[in-house]
Short mmCIF file of N, CA and C in Angstrom, two decimals:
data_model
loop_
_atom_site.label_atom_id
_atom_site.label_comp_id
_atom_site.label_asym_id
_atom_site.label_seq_id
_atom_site.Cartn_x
_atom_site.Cartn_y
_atom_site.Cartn_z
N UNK A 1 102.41 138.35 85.40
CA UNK A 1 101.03 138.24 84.94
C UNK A 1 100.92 137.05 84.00
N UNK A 2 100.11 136.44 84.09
CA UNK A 2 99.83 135.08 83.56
C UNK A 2 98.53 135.34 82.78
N UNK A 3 98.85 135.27 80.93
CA UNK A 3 97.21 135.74 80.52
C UNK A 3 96.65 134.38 80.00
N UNK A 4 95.33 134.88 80.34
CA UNK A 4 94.09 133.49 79.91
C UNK A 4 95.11 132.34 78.60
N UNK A 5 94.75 130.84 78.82
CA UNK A 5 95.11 130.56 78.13
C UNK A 5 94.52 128.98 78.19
N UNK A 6 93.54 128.21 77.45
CA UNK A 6 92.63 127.71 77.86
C UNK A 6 93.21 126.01 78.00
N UNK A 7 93.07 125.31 79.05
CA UNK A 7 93.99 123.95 78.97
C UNK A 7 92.89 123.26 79.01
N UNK A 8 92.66 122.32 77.81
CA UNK A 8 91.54 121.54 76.94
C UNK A 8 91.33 120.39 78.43
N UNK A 9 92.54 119.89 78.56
CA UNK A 9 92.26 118.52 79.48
C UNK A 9 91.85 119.37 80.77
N UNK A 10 92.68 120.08 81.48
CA UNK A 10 92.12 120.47 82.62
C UNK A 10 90.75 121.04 82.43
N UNK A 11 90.11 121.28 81.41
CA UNK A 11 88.58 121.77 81.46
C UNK A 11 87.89 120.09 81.87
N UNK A 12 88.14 119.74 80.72
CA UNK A 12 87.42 118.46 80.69
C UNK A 12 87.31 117.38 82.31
N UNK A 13 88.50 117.66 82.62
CA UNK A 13 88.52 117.04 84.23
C UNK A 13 88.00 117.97 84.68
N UNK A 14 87.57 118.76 84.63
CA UNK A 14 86.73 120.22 85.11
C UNK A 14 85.43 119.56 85.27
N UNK A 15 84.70 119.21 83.66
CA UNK A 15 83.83 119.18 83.13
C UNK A 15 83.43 117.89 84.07
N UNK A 16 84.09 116.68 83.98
CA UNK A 16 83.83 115.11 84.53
C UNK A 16 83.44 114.96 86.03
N UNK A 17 84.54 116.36 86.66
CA UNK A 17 83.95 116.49 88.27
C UNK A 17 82.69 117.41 88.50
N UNK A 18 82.54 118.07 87.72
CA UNK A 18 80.79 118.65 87.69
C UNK A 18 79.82 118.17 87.19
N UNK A 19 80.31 117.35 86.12
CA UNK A 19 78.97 115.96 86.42
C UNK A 19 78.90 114.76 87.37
N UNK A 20 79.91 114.86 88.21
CA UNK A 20 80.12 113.88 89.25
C UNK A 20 79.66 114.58 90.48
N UNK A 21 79.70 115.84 90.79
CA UNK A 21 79.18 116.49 91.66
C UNK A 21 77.68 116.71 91.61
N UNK A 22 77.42 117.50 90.26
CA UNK A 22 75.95 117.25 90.12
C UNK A 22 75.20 115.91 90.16
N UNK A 23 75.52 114.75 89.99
CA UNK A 23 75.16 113.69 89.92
C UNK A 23 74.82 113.02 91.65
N UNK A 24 75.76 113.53 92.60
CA UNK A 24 76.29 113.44 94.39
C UNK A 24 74.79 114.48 94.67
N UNK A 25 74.56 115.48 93.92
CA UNK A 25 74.02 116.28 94.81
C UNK A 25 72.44 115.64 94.32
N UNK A 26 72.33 115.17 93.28
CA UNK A 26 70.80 114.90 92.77
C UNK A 26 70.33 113.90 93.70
N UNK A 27 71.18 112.69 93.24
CA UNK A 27 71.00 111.72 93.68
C UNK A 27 71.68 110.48 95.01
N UNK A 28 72.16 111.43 95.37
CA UNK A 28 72.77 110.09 96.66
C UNK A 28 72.76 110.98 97.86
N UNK A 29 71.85 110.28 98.90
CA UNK A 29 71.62 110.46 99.49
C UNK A 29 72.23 109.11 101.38
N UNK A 30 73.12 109.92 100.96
CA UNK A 30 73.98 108.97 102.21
C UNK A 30 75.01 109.68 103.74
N UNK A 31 75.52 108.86 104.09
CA UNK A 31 76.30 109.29 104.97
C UNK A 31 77.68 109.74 104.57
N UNK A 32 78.46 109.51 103.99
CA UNK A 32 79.74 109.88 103.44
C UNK A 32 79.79 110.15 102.32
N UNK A 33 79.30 109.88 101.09
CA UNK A 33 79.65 110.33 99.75
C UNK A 33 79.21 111.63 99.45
N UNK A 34 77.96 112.04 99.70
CA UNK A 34 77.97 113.43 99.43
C UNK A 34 78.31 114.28 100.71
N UNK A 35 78.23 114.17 102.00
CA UNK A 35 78.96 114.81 102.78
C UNK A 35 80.61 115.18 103.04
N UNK A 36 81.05 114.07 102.89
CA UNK A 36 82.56 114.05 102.80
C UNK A 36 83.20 113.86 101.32
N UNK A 37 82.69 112.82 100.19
CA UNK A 37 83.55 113.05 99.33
C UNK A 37 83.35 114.31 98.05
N UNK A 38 81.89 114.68 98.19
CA UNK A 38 81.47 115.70 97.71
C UNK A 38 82.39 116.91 97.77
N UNK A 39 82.58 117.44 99.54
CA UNK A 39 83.70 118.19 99.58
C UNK A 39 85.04 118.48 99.21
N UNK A 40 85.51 117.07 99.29
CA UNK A 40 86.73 116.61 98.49
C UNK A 40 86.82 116.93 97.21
N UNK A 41 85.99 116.35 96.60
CA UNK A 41 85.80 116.77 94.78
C UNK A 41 85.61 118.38 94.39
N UNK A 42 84.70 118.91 95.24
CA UNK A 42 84.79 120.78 94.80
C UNK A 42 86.01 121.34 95.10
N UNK A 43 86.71 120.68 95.93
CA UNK A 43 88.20 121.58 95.47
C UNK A 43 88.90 121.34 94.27
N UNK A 44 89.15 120.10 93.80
CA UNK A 44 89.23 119.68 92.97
C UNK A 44 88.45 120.33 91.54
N UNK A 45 87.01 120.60 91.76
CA UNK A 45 86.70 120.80 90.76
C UNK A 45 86.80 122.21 90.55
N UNK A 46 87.05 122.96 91.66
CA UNK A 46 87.33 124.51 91.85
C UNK A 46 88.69 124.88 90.63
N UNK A 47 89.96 123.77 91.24
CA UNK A 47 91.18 123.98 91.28
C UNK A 47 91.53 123.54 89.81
N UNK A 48 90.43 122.61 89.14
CA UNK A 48 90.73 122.52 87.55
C UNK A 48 89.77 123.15 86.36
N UNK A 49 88.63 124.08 87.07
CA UNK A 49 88.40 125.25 86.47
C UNK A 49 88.85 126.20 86.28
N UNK A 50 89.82 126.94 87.18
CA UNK A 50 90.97 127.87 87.11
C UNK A 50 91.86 127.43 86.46
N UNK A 51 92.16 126.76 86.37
CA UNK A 51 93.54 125.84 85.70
C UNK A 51 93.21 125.81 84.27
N UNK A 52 91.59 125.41 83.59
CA UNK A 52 91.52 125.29 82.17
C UNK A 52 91.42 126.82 81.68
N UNK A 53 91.85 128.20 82.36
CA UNK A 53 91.70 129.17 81.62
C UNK A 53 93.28 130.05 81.88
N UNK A 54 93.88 129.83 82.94
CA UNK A 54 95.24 130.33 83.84
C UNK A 54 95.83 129.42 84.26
N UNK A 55 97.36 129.41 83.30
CA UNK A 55 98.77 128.56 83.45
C UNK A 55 99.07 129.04 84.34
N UNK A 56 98.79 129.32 85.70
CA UNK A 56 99.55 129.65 87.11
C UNK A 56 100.00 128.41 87.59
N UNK A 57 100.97 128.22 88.18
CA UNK A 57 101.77 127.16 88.93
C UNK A 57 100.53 126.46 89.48
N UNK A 58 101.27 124.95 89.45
CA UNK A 58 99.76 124.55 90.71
C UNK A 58 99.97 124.57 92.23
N UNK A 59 100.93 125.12 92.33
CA UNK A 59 100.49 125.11 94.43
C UNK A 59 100.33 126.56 94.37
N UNK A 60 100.30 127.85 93.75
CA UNK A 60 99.30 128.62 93.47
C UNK A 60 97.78 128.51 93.30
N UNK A 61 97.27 127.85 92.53
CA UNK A 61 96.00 128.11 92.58
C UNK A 61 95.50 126.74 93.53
N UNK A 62 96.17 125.53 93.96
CA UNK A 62 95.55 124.75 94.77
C UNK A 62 95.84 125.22 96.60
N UNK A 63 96.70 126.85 96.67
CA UNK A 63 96.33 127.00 97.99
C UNK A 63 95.11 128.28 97.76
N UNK A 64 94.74 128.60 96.65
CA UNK A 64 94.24 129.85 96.67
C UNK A 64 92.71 128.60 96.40
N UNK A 65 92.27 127.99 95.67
CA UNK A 65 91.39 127.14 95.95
C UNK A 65 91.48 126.71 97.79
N UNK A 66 92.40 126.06 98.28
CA UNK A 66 92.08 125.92 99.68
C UNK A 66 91.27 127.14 100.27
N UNK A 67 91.88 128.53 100.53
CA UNK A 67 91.58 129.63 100.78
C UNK A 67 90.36 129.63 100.37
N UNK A 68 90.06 129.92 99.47
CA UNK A 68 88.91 130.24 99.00
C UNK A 68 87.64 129.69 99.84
N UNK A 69 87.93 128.44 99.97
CA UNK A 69 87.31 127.18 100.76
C UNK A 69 86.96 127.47 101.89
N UNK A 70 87.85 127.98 102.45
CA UNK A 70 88.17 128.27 104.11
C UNK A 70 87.00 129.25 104.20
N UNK A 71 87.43 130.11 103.18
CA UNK A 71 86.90 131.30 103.21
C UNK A 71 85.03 131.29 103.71
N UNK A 72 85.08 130.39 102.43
CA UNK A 72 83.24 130.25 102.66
C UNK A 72 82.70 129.45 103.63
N UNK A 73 83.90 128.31 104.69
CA UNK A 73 83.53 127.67 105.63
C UNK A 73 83.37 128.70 106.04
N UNK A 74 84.06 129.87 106.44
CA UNK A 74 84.64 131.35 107.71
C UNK A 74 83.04 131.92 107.91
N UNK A 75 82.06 132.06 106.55
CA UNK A 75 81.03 132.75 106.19
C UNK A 75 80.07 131.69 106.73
N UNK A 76 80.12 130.80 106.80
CA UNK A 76 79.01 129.76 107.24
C UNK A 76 79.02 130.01 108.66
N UNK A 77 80.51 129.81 109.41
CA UNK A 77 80.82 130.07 110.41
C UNK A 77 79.81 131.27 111.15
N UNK A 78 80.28 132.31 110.32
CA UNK A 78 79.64 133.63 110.67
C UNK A 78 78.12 133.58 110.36
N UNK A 79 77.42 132.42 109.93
CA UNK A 79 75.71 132.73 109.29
C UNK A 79 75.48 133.51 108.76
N UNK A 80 76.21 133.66 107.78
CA UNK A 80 76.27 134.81 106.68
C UNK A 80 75.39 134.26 105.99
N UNK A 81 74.64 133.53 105.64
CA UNK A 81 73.20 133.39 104.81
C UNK A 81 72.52 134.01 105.63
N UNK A 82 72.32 134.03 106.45
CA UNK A 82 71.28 134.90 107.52
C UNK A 82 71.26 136.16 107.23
N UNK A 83 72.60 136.83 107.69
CA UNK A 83 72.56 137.68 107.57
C UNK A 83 72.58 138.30 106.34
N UNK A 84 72.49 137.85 105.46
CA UNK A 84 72.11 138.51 104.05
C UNK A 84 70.49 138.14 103.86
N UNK A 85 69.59 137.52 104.69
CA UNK A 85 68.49 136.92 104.58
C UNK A 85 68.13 136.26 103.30
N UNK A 86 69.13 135.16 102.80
CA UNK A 86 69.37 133.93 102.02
C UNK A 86 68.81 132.85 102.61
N UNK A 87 68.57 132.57 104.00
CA UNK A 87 68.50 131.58 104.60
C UNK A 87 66.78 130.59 103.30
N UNK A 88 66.27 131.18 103.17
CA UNK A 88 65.20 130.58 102.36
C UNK A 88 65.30 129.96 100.87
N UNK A 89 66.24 130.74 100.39
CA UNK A 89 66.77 130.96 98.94
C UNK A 89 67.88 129.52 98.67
N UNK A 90 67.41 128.27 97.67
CA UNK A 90 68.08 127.32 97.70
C UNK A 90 69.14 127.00 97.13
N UNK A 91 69.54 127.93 95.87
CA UNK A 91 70.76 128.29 95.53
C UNK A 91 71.90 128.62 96.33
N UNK A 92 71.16 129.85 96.88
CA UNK A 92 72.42 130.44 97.94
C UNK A 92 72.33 129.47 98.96
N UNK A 93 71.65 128.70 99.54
CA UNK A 93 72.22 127.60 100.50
C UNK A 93 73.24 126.52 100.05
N UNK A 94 72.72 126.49 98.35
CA UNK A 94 73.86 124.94 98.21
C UNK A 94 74.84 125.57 97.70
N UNK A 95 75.22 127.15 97.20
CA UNK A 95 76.63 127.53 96.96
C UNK A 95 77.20 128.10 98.17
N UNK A 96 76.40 128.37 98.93
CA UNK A 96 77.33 128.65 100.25
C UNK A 96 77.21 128.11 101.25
N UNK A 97 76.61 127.06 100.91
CA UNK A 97 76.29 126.13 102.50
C UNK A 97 75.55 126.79 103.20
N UNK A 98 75.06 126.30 104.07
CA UNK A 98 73.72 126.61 105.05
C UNK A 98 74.53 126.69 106.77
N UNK A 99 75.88 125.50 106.95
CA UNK A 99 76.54 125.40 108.69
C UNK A 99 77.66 125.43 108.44
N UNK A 100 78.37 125.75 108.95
CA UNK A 100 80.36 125.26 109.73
C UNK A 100 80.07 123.86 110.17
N UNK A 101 81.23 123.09 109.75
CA UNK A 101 81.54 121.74 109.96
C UNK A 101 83.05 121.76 109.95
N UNK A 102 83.66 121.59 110.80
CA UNK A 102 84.93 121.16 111.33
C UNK A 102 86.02 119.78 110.00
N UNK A 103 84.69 119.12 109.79
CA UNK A 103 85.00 117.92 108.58
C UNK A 103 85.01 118.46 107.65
N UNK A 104 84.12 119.20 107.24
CA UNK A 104 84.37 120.18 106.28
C UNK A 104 85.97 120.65 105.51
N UNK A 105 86.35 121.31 106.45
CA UNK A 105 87.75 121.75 106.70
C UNK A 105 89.05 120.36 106.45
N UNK A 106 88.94 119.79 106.91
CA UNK A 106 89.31 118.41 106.49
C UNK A 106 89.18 117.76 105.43
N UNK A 107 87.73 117.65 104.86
CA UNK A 107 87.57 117.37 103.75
C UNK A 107 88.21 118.28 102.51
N UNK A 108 88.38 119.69 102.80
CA UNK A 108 88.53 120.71 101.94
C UNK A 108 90.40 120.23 101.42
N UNK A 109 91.28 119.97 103.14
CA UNK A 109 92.44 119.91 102.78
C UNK A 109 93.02 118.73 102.19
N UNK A 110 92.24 117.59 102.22
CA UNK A 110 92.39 116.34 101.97
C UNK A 110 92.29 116.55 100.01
N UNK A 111 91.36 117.23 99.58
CA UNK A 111 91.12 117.80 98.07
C UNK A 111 92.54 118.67 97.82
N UNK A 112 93.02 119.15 98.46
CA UNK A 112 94.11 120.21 98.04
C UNK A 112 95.13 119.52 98.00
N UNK A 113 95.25 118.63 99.08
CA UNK A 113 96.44 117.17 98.76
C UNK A 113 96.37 116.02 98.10
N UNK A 114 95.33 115.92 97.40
CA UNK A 114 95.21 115.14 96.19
C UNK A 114 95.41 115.94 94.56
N UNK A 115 95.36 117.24 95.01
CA UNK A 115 95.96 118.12 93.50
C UNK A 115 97.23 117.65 93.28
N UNK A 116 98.00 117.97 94.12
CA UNK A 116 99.71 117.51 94.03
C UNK A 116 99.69 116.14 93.27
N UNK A 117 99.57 114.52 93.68
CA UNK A 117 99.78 113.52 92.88
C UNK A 117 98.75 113.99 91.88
N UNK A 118 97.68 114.09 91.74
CA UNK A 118 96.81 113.71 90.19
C UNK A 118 97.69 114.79 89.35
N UNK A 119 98.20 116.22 89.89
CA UNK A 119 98.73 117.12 88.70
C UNK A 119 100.79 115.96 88.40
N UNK A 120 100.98 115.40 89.17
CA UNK A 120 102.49 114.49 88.82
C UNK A 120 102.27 114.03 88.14
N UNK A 121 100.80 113.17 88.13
CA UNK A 121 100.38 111.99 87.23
C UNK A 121 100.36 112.50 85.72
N UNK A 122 99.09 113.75 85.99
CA UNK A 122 98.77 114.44 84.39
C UNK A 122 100.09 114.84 83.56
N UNK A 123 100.95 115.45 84.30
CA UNK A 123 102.16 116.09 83.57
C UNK A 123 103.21 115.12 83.05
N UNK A 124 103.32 113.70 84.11
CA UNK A 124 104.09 112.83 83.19
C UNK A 124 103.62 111.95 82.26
N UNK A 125 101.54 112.38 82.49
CA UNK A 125 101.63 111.43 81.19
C UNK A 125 101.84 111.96 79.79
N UNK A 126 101.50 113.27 80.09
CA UNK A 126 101.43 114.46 79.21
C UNK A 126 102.86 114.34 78.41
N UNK A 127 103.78 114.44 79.20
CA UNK A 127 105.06 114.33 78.35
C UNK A 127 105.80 112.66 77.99
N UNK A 128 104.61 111.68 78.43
CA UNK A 128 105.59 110.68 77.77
C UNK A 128 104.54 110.15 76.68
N UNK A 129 104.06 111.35 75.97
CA UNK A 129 102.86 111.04 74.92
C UNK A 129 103.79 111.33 73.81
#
C-alpha cells in the first residue's frame, strides 16, 4: 500500500499540461494539434496527476493511465454517451468523447511512451541537484 504523498513538481507538470490542454481545446482549431497531440498530452496529464498525490512506481501508473484510456476509447466504441442519453450534454462529450478513433489509440500509446524518457530525465535531474 502506497499512502498519499503529494510530489510538488509532478503536480506542477500536472498543472502546465492542463493549461496546455485547456488552452488546445479553447483555442486551436486544426488538423493535428488538438486531434492528435491533445491526446498525447492527456495521458501525460492523467499520469502526472496521480503521480503528484501516489509514489507508485511509474510503469504502474503509466500502464494503468494507458488502461484507463483504452478504457474510455472501449465506451466510445460502445456509444456509451448514447446510451446514457449524454449525447446533448457538452461536458460529458468532451470528458468522454463523443466516437472511437483507431488514432486515438495510437495517440494514447505514443503518451505512455513518452512517460518513460521525461520520468529518466526528471529523476536524474532531481538527483544531480
Amino acid at each position: 500500500f502506497y499512502p498519499m504523498q503529494f510530489n510538488r513538481s509532478a503536480f506542477l507538470i500536472f498543472i502546465l499540461l492542463f493549461l496546455t490542454e485547456t488552452a488546445i481545446a479553447l483555442w486551436v482549431r486544426d488538423a493535428f494539434i488538438r486531434p492528435y497531440l491533445g491526446d498525447v498530452l492527456v495521458i501525460l496529464l492523467i499520469y502526472y496527476f496521480v503521480k503528484s498525490f501516489f509514489p507508485l512506481p511509474t510503469a504502474v501508473v503509466a500502464t494503468a493511465t494507458l488502461l484507463f484510456a483504452f478504457l474510455i476509447e472501449y465506451l466510445q466504441y460502445m456509444n456509451c454517451i448514447s446510451l446514457l442519453g449524454l449525447e446533448k450534454n457538452k461536458i460529458a462529450r468532451t470528458v468522454l468523447g463523443a466516437s472511437f478513433a483507431w488514432e486515438d489509440i495510437g495517440c494514447y500509446v505514443a503518451g505512455f511512451l513518452l512517460i518513460f524518457p521525461l520520468e529518466n530525465y526528471r529523476n536524474k535531474k532531481s538527483h544531480s541537484v
